[in-house]
Tab-separated table of C-alpha atoms and ligand atoms in Angstrom:
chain	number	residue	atom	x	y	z
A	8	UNK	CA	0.000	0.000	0.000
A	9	UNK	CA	1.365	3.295	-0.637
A	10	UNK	CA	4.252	1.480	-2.573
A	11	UNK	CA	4.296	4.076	-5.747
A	12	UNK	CA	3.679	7.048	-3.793
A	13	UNK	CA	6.752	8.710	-2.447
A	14	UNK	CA	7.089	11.858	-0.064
A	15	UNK	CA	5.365	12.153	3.059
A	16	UNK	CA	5.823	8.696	4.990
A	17	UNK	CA	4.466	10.073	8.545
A	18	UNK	CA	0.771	10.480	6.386
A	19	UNK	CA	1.456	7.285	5.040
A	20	UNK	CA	1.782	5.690	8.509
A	21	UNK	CA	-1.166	7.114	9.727
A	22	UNK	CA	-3.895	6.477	7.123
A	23	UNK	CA	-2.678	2.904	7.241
A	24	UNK	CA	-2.697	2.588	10.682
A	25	UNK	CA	-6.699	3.986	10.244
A	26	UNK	CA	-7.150	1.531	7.458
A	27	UNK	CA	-6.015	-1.225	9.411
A	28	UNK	CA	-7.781	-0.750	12.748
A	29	UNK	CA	-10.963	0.387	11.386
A	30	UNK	CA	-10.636	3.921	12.344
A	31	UNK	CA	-10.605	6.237	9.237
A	32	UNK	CA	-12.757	9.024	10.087
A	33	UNK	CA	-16.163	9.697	8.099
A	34	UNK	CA	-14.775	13.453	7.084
A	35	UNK	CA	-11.536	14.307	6.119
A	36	UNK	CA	-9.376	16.931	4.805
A	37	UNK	CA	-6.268	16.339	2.948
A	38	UNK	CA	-4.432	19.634	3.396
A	39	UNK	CA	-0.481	20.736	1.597
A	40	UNK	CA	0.747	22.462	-1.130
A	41	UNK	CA	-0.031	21.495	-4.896
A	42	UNK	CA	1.206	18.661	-6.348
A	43	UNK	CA	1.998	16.614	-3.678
A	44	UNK	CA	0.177	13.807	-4.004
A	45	UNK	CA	-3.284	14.192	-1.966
A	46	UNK	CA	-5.221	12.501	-4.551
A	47	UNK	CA	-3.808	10.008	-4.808
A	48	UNK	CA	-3.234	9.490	-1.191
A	49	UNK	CA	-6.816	9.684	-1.465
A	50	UNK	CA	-7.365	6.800	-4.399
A	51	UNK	CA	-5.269	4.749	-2.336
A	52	UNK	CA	-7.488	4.979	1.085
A	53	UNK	CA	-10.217	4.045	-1.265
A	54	UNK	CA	-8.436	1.122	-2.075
A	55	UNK	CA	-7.745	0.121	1.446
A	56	UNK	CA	-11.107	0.500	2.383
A	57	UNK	CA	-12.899	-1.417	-0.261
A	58	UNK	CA	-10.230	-4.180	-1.400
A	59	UNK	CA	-10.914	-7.347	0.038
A	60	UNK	CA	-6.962	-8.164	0.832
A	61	UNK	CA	-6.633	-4.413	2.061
A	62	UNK	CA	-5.374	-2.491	-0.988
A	63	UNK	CA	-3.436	-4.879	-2.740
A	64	UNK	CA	-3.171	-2.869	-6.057
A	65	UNK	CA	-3.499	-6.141	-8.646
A	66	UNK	CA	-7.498	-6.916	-8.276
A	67	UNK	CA	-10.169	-5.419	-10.158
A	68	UNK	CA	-11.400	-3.227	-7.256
A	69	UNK	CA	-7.871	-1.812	-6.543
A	70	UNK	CA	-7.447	-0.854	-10.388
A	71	UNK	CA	-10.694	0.733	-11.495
A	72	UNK	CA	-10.645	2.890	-8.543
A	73	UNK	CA	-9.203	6.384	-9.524
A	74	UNK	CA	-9.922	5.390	-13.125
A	75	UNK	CA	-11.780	8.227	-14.493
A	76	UNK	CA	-13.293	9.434	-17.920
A	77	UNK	CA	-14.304	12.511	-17.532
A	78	UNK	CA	-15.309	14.739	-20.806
A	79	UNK	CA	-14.059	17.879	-21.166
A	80	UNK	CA	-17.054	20.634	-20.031
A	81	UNK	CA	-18.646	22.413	-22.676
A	82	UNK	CA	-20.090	25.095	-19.786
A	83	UNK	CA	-20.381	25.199	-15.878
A	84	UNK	CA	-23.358	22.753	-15.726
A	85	UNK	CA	-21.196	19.499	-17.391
A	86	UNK	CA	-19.864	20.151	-13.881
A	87	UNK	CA	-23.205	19.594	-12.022
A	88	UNK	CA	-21.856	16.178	-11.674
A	89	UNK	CA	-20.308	13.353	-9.629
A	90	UNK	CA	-18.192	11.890	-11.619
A	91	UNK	CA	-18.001	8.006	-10.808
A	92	UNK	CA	-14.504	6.136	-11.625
A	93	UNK	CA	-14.720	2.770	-12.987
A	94	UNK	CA	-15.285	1.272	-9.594
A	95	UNK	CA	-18.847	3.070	-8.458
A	96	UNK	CA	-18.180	3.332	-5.473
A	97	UNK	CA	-15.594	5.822	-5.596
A	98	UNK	CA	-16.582	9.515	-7.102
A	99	UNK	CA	-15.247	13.049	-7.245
A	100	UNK	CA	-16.256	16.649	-7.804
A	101	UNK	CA	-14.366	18.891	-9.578
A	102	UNK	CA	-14.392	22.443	-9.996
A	103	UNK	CA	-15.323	24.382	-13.242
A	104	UNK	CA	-12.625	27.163	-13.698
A	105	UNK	CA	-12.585	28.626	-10.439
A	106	UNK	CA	-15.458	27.397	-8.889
A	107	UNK	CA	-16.691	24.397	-7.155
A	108	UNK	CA	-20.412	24.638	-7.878
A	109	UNK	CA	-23.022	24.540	-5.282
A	110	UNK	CA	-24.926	22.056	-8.311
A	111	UNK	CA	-22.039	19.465	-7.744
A	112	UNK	CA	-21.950	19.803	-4.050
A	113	UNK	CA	-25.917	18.783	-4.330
A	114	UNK	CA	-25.220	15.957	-6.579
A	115	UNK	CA	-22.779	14.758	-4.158
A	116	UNK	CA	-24.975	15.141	-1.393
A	117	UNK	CA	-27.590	13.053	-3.473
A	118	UNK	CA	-25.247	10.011	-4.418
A	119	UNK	CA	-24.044	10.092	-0.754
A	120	UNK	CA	-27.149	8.879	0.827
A	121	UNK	CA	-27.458	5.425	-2.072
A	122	UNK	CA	-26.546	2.578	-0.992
A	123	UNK	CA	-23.244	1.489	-1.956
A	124	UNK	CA	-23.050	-0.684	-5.413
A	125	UNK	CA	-20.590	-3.456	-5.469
A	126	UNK	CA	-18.609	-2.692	-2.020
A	127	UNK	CA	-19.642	-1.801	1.661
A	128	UNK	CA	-18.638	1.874	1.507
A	129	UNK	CA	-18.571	4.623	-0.829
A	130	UNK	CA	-15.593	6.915	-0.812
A	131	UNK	CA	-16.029	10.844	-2.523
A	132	UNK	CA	-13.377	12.855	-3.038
A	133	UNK	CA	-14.060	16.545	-3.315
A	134	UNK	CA	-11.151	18.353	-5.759
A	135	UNK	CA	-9.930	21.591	-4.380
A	136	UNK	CA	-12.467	22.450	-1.702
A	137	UNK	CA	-11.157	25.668	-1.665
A	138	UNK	CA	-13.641	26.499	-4.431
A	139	UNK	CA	-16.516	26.772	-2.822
A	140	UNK	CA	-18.265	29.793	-2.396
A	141	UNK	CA	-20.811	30.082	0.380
A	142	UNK	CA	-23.576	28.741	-1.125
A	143	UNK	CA	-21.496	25.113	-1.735
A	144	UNK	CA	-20.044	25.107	1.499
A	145	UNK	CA	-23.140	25.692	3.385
A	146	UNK	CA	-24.367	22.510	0.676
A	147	UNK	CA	-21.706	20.664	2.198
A	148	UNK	CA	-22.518	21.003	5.507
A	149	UNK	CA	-25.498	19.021	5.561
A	150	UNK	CA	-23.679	16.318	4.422
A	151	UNK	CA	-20.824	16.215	6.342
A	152	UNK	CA	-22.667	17.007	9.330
A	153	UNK	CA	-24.679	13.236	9.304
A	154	UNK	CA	-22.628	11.721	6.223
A	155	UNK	CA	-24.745	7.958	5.964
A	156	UNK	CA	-23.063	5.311	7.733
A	157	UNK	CA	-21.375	3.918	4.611
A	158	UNK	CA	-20.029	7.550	3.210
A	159	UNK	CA	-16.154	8.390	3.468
A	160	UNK	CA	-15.619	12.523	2.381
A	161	UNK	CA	-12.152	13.510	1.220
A	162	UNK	CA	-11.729	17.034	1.206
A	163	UNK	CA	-8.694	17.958	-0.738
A	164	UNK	CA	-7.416	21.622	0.072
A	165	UNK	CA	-4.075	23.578	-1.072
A	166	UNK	CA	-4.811	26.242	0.541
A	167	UNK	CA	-7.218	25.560	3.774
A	168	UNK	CA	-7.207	28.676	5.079
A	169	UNK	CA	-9.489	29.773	2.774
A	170	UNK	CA	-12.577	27.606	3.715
A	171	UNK	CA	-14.594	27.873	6.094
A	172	UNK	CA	-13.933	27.581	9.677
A	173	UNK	CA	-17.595	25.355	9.642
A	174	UNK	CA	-15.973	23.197	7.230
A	175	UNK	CA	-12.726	22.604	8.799
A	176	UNK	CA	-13.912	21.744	11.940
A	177	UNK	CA	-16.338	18.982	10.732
A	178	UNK	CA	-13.103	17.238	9.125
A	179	UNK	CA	-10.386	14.944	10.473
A	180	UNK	CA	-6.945	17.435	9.033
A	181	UNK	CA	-4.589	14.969	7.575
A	182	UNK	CA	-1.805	17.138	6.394
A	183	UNK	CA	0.743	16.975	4.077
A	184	UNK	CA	4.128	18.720	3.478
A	185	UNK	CA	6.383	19.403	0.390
A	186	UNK	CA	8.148	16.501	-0.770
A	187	UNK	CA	12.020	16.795	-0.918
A	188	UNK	CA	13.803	17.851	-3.668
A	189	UNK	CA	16.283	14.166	-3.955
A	190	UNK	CA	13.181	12.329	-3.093
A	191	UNK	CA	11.517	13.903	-6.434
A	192	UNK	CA	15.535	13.792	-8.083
A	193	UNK	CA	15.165	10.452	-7.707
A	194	UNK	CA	12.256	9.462	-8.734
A	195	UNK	CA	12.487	11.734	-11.859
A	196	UNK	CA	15.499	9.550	-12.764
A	197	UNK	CA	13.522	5.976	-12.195
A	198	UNK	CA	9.986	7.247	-13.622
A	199	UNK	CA	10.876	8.925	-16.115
A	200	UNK	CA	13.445	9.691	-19.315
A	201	UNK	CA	14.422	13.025	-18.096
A	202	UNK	CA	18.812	12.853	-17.535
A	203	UNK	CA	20.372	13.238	-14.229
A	204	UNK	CA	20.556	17.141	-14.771
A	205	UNK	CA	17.202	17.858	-15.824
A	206	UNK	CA	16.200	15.444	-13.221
A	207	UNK	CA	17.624	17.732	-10.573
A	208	UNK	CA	16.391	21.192	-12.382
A	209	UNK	CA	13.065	19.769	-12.369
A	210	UNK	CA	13.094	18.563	-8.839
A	211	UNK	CA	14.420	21.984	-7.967
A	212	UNK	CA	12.059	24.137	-9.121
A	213	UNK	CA	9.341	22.056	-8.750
A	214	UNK	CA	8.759	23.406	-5.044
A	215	UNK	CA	8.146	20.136	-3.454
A	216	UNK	CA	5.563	18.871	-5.984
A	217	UNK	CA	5.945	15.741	-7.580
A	218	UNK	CA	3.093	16.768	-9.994
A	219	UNK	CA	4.365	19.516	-11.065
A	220	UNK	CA	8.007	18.152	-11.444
A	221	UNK	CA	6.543	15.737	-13.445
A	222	UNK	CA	4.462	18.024	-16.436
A	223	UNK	CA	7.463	20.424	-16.290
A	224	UNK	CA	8.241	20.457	-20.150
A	225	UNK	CA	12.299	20.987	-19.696
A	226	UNK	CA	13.164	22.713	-22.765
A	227	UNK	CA	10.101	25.004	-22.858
A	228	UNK	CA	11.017	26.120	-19.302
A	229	UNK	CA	14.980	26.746	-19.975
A	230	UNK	CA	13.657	29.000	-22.667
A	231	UNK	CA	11.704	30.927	-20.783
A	232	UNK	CA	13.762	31.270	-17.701
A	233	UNK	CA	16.697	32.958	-20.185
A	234	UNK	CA	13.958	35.310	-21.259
A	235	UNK	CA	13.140	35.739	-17.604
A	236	UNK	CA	16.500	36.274	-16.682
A	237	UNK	CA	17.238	38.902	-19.205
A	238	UNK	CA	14.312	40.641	-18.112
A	239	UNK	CA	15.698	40.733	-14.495
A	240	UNK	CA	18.994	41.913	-16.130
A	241	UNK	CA	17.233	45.075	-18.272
A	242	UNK	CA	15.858	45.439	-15.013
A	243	UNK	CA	18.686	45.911	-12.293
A	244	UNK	CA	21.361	46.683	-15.015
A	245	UNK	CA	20.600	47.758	-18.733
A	246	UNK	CA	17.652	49.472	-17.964
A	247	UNK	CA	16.778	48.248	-21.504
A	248	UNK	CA	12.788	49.256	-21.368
A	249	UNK	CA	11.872	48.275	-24.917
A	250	UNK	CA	13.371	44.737	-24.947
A	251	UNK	CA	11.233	44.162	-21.515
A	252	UNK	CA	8.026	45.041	-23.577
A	253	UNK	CA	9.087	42.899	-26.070
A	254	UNK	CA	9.060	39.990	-23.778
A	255	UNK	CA	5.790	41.268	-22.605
A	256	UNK	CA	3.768	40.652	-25.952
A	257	UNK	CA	5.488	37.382	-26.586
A	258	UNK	CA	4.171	35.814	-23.063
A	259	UNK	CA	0.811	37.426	-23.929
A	260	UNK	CA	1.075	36.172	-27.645
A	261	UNK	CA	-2.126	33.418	-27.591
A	262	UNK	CA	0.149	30.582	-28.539
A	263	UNK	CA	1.558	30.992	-24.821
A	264	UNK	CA	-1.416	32.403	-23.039
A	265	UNK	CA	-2.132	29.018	-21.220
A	266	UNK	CA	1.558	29.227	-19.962
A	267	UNK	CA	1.107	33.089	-18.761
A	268	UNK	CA	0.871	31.888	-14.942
A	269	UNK	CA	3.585	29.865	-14.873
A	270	UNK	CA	5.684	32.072	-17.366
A	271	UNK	CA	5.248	34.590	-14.124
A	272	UNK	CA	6.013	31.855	-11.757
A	273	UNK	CA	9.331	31.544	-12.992
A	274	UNK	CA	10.104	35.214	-12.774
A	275	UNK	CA	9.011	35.213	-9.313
A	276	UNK	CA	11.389	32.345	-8.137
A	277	UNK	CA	14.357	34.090	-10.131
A	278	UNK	CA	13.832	37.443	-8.726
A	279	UNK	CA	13.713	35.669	-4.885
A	280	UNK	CA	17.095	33.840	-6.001
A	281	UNK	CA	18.612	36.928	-6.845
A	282	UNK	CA	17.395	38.313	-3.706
A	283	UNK	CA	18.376	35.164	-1.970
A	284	UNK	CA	22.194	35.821	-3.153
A	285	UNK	CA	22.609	39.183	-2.783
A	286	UNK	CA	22.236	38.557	0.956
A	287	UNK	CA	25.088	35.966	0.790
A	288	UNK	CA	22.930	32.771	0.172
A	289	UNK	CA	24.935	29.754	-0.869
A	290	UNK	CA	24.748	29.332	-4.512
A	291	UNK	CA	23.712	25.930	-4.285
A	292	UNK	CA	20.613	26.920	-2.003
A	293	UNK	CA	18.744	28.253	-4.334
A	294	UNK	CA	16.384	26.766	-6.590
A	295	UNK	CA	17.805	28.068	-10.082
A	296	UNK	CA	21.112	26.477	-8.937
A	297	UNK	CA	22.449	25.465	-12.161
A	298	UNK	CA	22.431	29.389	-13.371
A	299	UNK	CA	24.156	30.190	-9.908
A	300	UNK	CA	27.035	32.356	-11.607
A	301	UNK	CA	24.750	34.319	-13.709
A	302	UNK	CA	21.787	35.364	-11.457
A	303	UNK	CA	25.592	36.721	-8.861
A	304	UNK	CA	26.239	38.762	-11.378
A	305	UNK	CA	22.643	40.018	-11.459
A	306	UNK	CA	22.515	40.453	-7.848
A	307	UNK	CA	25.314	42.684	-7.676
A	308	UNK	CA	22.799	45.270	-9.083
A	309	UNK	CA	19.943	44.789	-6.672
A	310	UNK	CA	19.395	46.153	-3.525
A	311	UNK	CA	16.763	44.984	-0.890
A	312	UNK	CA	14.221	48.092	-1.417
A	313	UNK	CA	14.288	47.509	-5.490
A	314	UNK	CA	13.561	43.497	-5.217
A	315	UNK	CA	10.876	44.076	-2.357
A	316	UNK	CA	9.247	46.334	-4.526
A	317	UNK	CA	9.460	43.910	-7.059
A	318	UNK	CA	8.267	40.924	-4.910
A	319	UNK	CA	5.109	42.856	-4.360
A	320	UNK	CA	4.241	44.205	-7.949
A	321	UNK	CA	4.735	40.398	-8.737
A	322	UNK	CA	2.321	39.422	-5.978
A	323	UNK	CA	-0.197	41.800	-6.743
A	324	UNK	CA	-0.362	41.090	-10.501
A	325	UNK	CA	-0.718	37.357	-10.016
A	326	UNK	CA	-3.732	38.685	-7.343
A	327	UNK	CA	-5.042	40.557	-10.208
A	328	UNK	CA	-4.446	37.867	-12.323
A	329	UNK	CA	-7.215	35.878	-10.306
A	330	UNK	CA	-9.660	38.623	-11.406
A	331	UNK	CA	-8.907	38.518	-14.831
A	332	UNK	CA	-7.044	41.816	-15.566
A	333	UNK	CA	-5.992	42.772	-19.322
A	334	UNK	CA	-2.791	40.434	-18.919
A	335	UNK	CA	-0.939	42.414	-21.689
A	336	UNK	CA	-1.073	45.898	-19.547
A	337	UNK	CA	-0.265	44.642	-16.484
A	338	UNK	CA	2.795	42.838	-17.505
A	339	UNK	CA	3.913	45.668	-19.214
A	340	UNK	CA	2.611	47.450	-16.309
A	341	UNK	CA	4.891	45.508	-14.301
A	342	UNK	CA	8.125	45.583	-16.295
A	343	UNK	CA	8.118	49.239	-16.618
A	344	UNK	CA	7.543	49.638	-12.871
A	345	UNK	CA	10.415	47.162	-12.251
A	346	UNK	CA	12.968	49.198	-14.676
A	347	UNK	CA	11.750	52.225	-13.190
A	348	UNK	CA	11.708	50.917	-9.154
B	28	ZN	ZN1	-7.079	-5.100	-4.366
């Protein structure tokens, strides 16, 4: 059990130890940064719970649980839905765009109280609970208030804080943390084709998540980070306003829109390495390692009040990136302000 999942052992312990004795609470939320794993942490409880030997991964129950077709949503009501994998007994809801709709939270509610189909317990797992507004999370409530004898809730939560207190305190908090960077090294080199120095770029700047070490697309990202980096260099030393712009309507060209956020993303963890080294850090601490020697040279430019300032305008336009601002005028918005800071 648990076998293929690496990172966060102590979790590991303890939902088995649940499993095992009978224990695993009714309500639950599965709370750590993205990528980690939580999911399937959660597809694997399922498996526990409703395999006859335990979990043991080979039977027919253990490998149509977590096995999901799910069509891609036309509009917000194709996500009215619970979506069933190939084992009934386990569902999910997901959020459409940024919203977990009070319709799917009803639906869930609904396939909560039937009777389970093939197994003695039906497991839901609930896909970024964070995206309920009101309305869903007071839809929740009922059911996790009296969930039916037979009815295991996973909540699954990046970012916690932001439901509500009602919620959280209804749930068993199973938490996770980051995995380690040579725990994801390593398993970049066995899973997958990637060489030993992408492996540990990947694992790097993948901030703990195996998921997102995993989709990284290496070349696309090396690419970008040199344009990132030359923006930080017009920025602290050239002052070299037009080629910044430049970069500006290429990220906002629509053949790279769906890569804006992370595009941003990768700005935001240079600037904090340059930061990082102008106050001494070892080069090897910081998460662009393997461009060390240029991002020194970089820092030799920037002083604390200039990258602060920077830090911020970053934070606020990926805030204002949530709202859907005109992307094009706030990054130029933002590269101006950071030649200018
Ligand atoms: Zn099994």
């Amino acid at each position: 059990m648990f076998d293929n999942l690496i990172g966060n052992d102590d979790t590991k312990a303890l939902l088995q130890r649940l499993a095992v004795n009978g224990r695993v609470p009714q309500s639950m939320l599965f709370a750590g940064p993205e990528g980690v794993g939580k999911k399937l942490f959660a597809f694997e409880l399922a498996r526990m719970l409703l395999c006859a030997d335990g979990g043991c991964g080979k039977c027919s129950v253990c490998s149509r649980i977590g096995v999901f077709d799910i069509p891609k949503p036309e509009k917000g009501e194709d996500y009215d839905a619970v979506f069933l994998s190939d084992h009934p007994d386990v569902g999910m809801v997901l959020p459409y765009r940024r919203n977990l709709r009070v319709g799917a939270i009803r639906e869930l509610e609904r396939e909560a109280h039937f009777r389970p189909f093939e197994a003695d317990k039906r497991i839901f797992v609930i896909n970024d609970a964070e995206k309920m507004n009101d309305s869903s999370a007071n839809a929740l409530l009922k059911t996790l208030e009296e969930p039916p004898s037979t009815t295991y809730l996973v909540l699954i939560a990046s970012r916690p804080d932001s439901l509500l207190q009602t919620i959280r305190s209804r749930c068993q908090n199973i938490r996770f943390a980051p995995v380690p960077v040579s725990e994801i090294e390593k398993h970049l080199i066995a899973a997958s084709r990637l060489s030993p120095d992408d492996a540990s770029l990947a694992a790097r700047v993948s901030g703990g998540s195996v998921g997102r070490a995993l989709g990284l697309e290496i070349n696309w990202f090396r690419q970008v980070r040199d344009s990132m980096v030359e923006v930080i260099r017009a920025g602290l030393m050239t002052g070299n306003i037009s080629s910044m712009l430049q970069t500006s309507e290429l990220m906002n060209d629509a053949k790279n829109k769906d890569r804006y956020e992370d595009t941003i993303g990768i700005l935001e963890s240079l600037v904090r390495d340059v930061f990082a080294l102008s106050k001494g850090a070892e080069r090897l601490s910081i998460a662009n390692a393997d461009i060390a020697k240029s991002l020194l040279e970089l820092s030799s430019g920037a002083t604390t009040e200039k990258i602060e300032r920077w830090i911020t305008e970053i934070e606020e336009l990926q805030f204002n990136y949530l709202v859907n601002v005109n992307r094009k005028v706030a990054t130029d918005g933002l590269f101006v302000k950071m030649a200018r800071a």
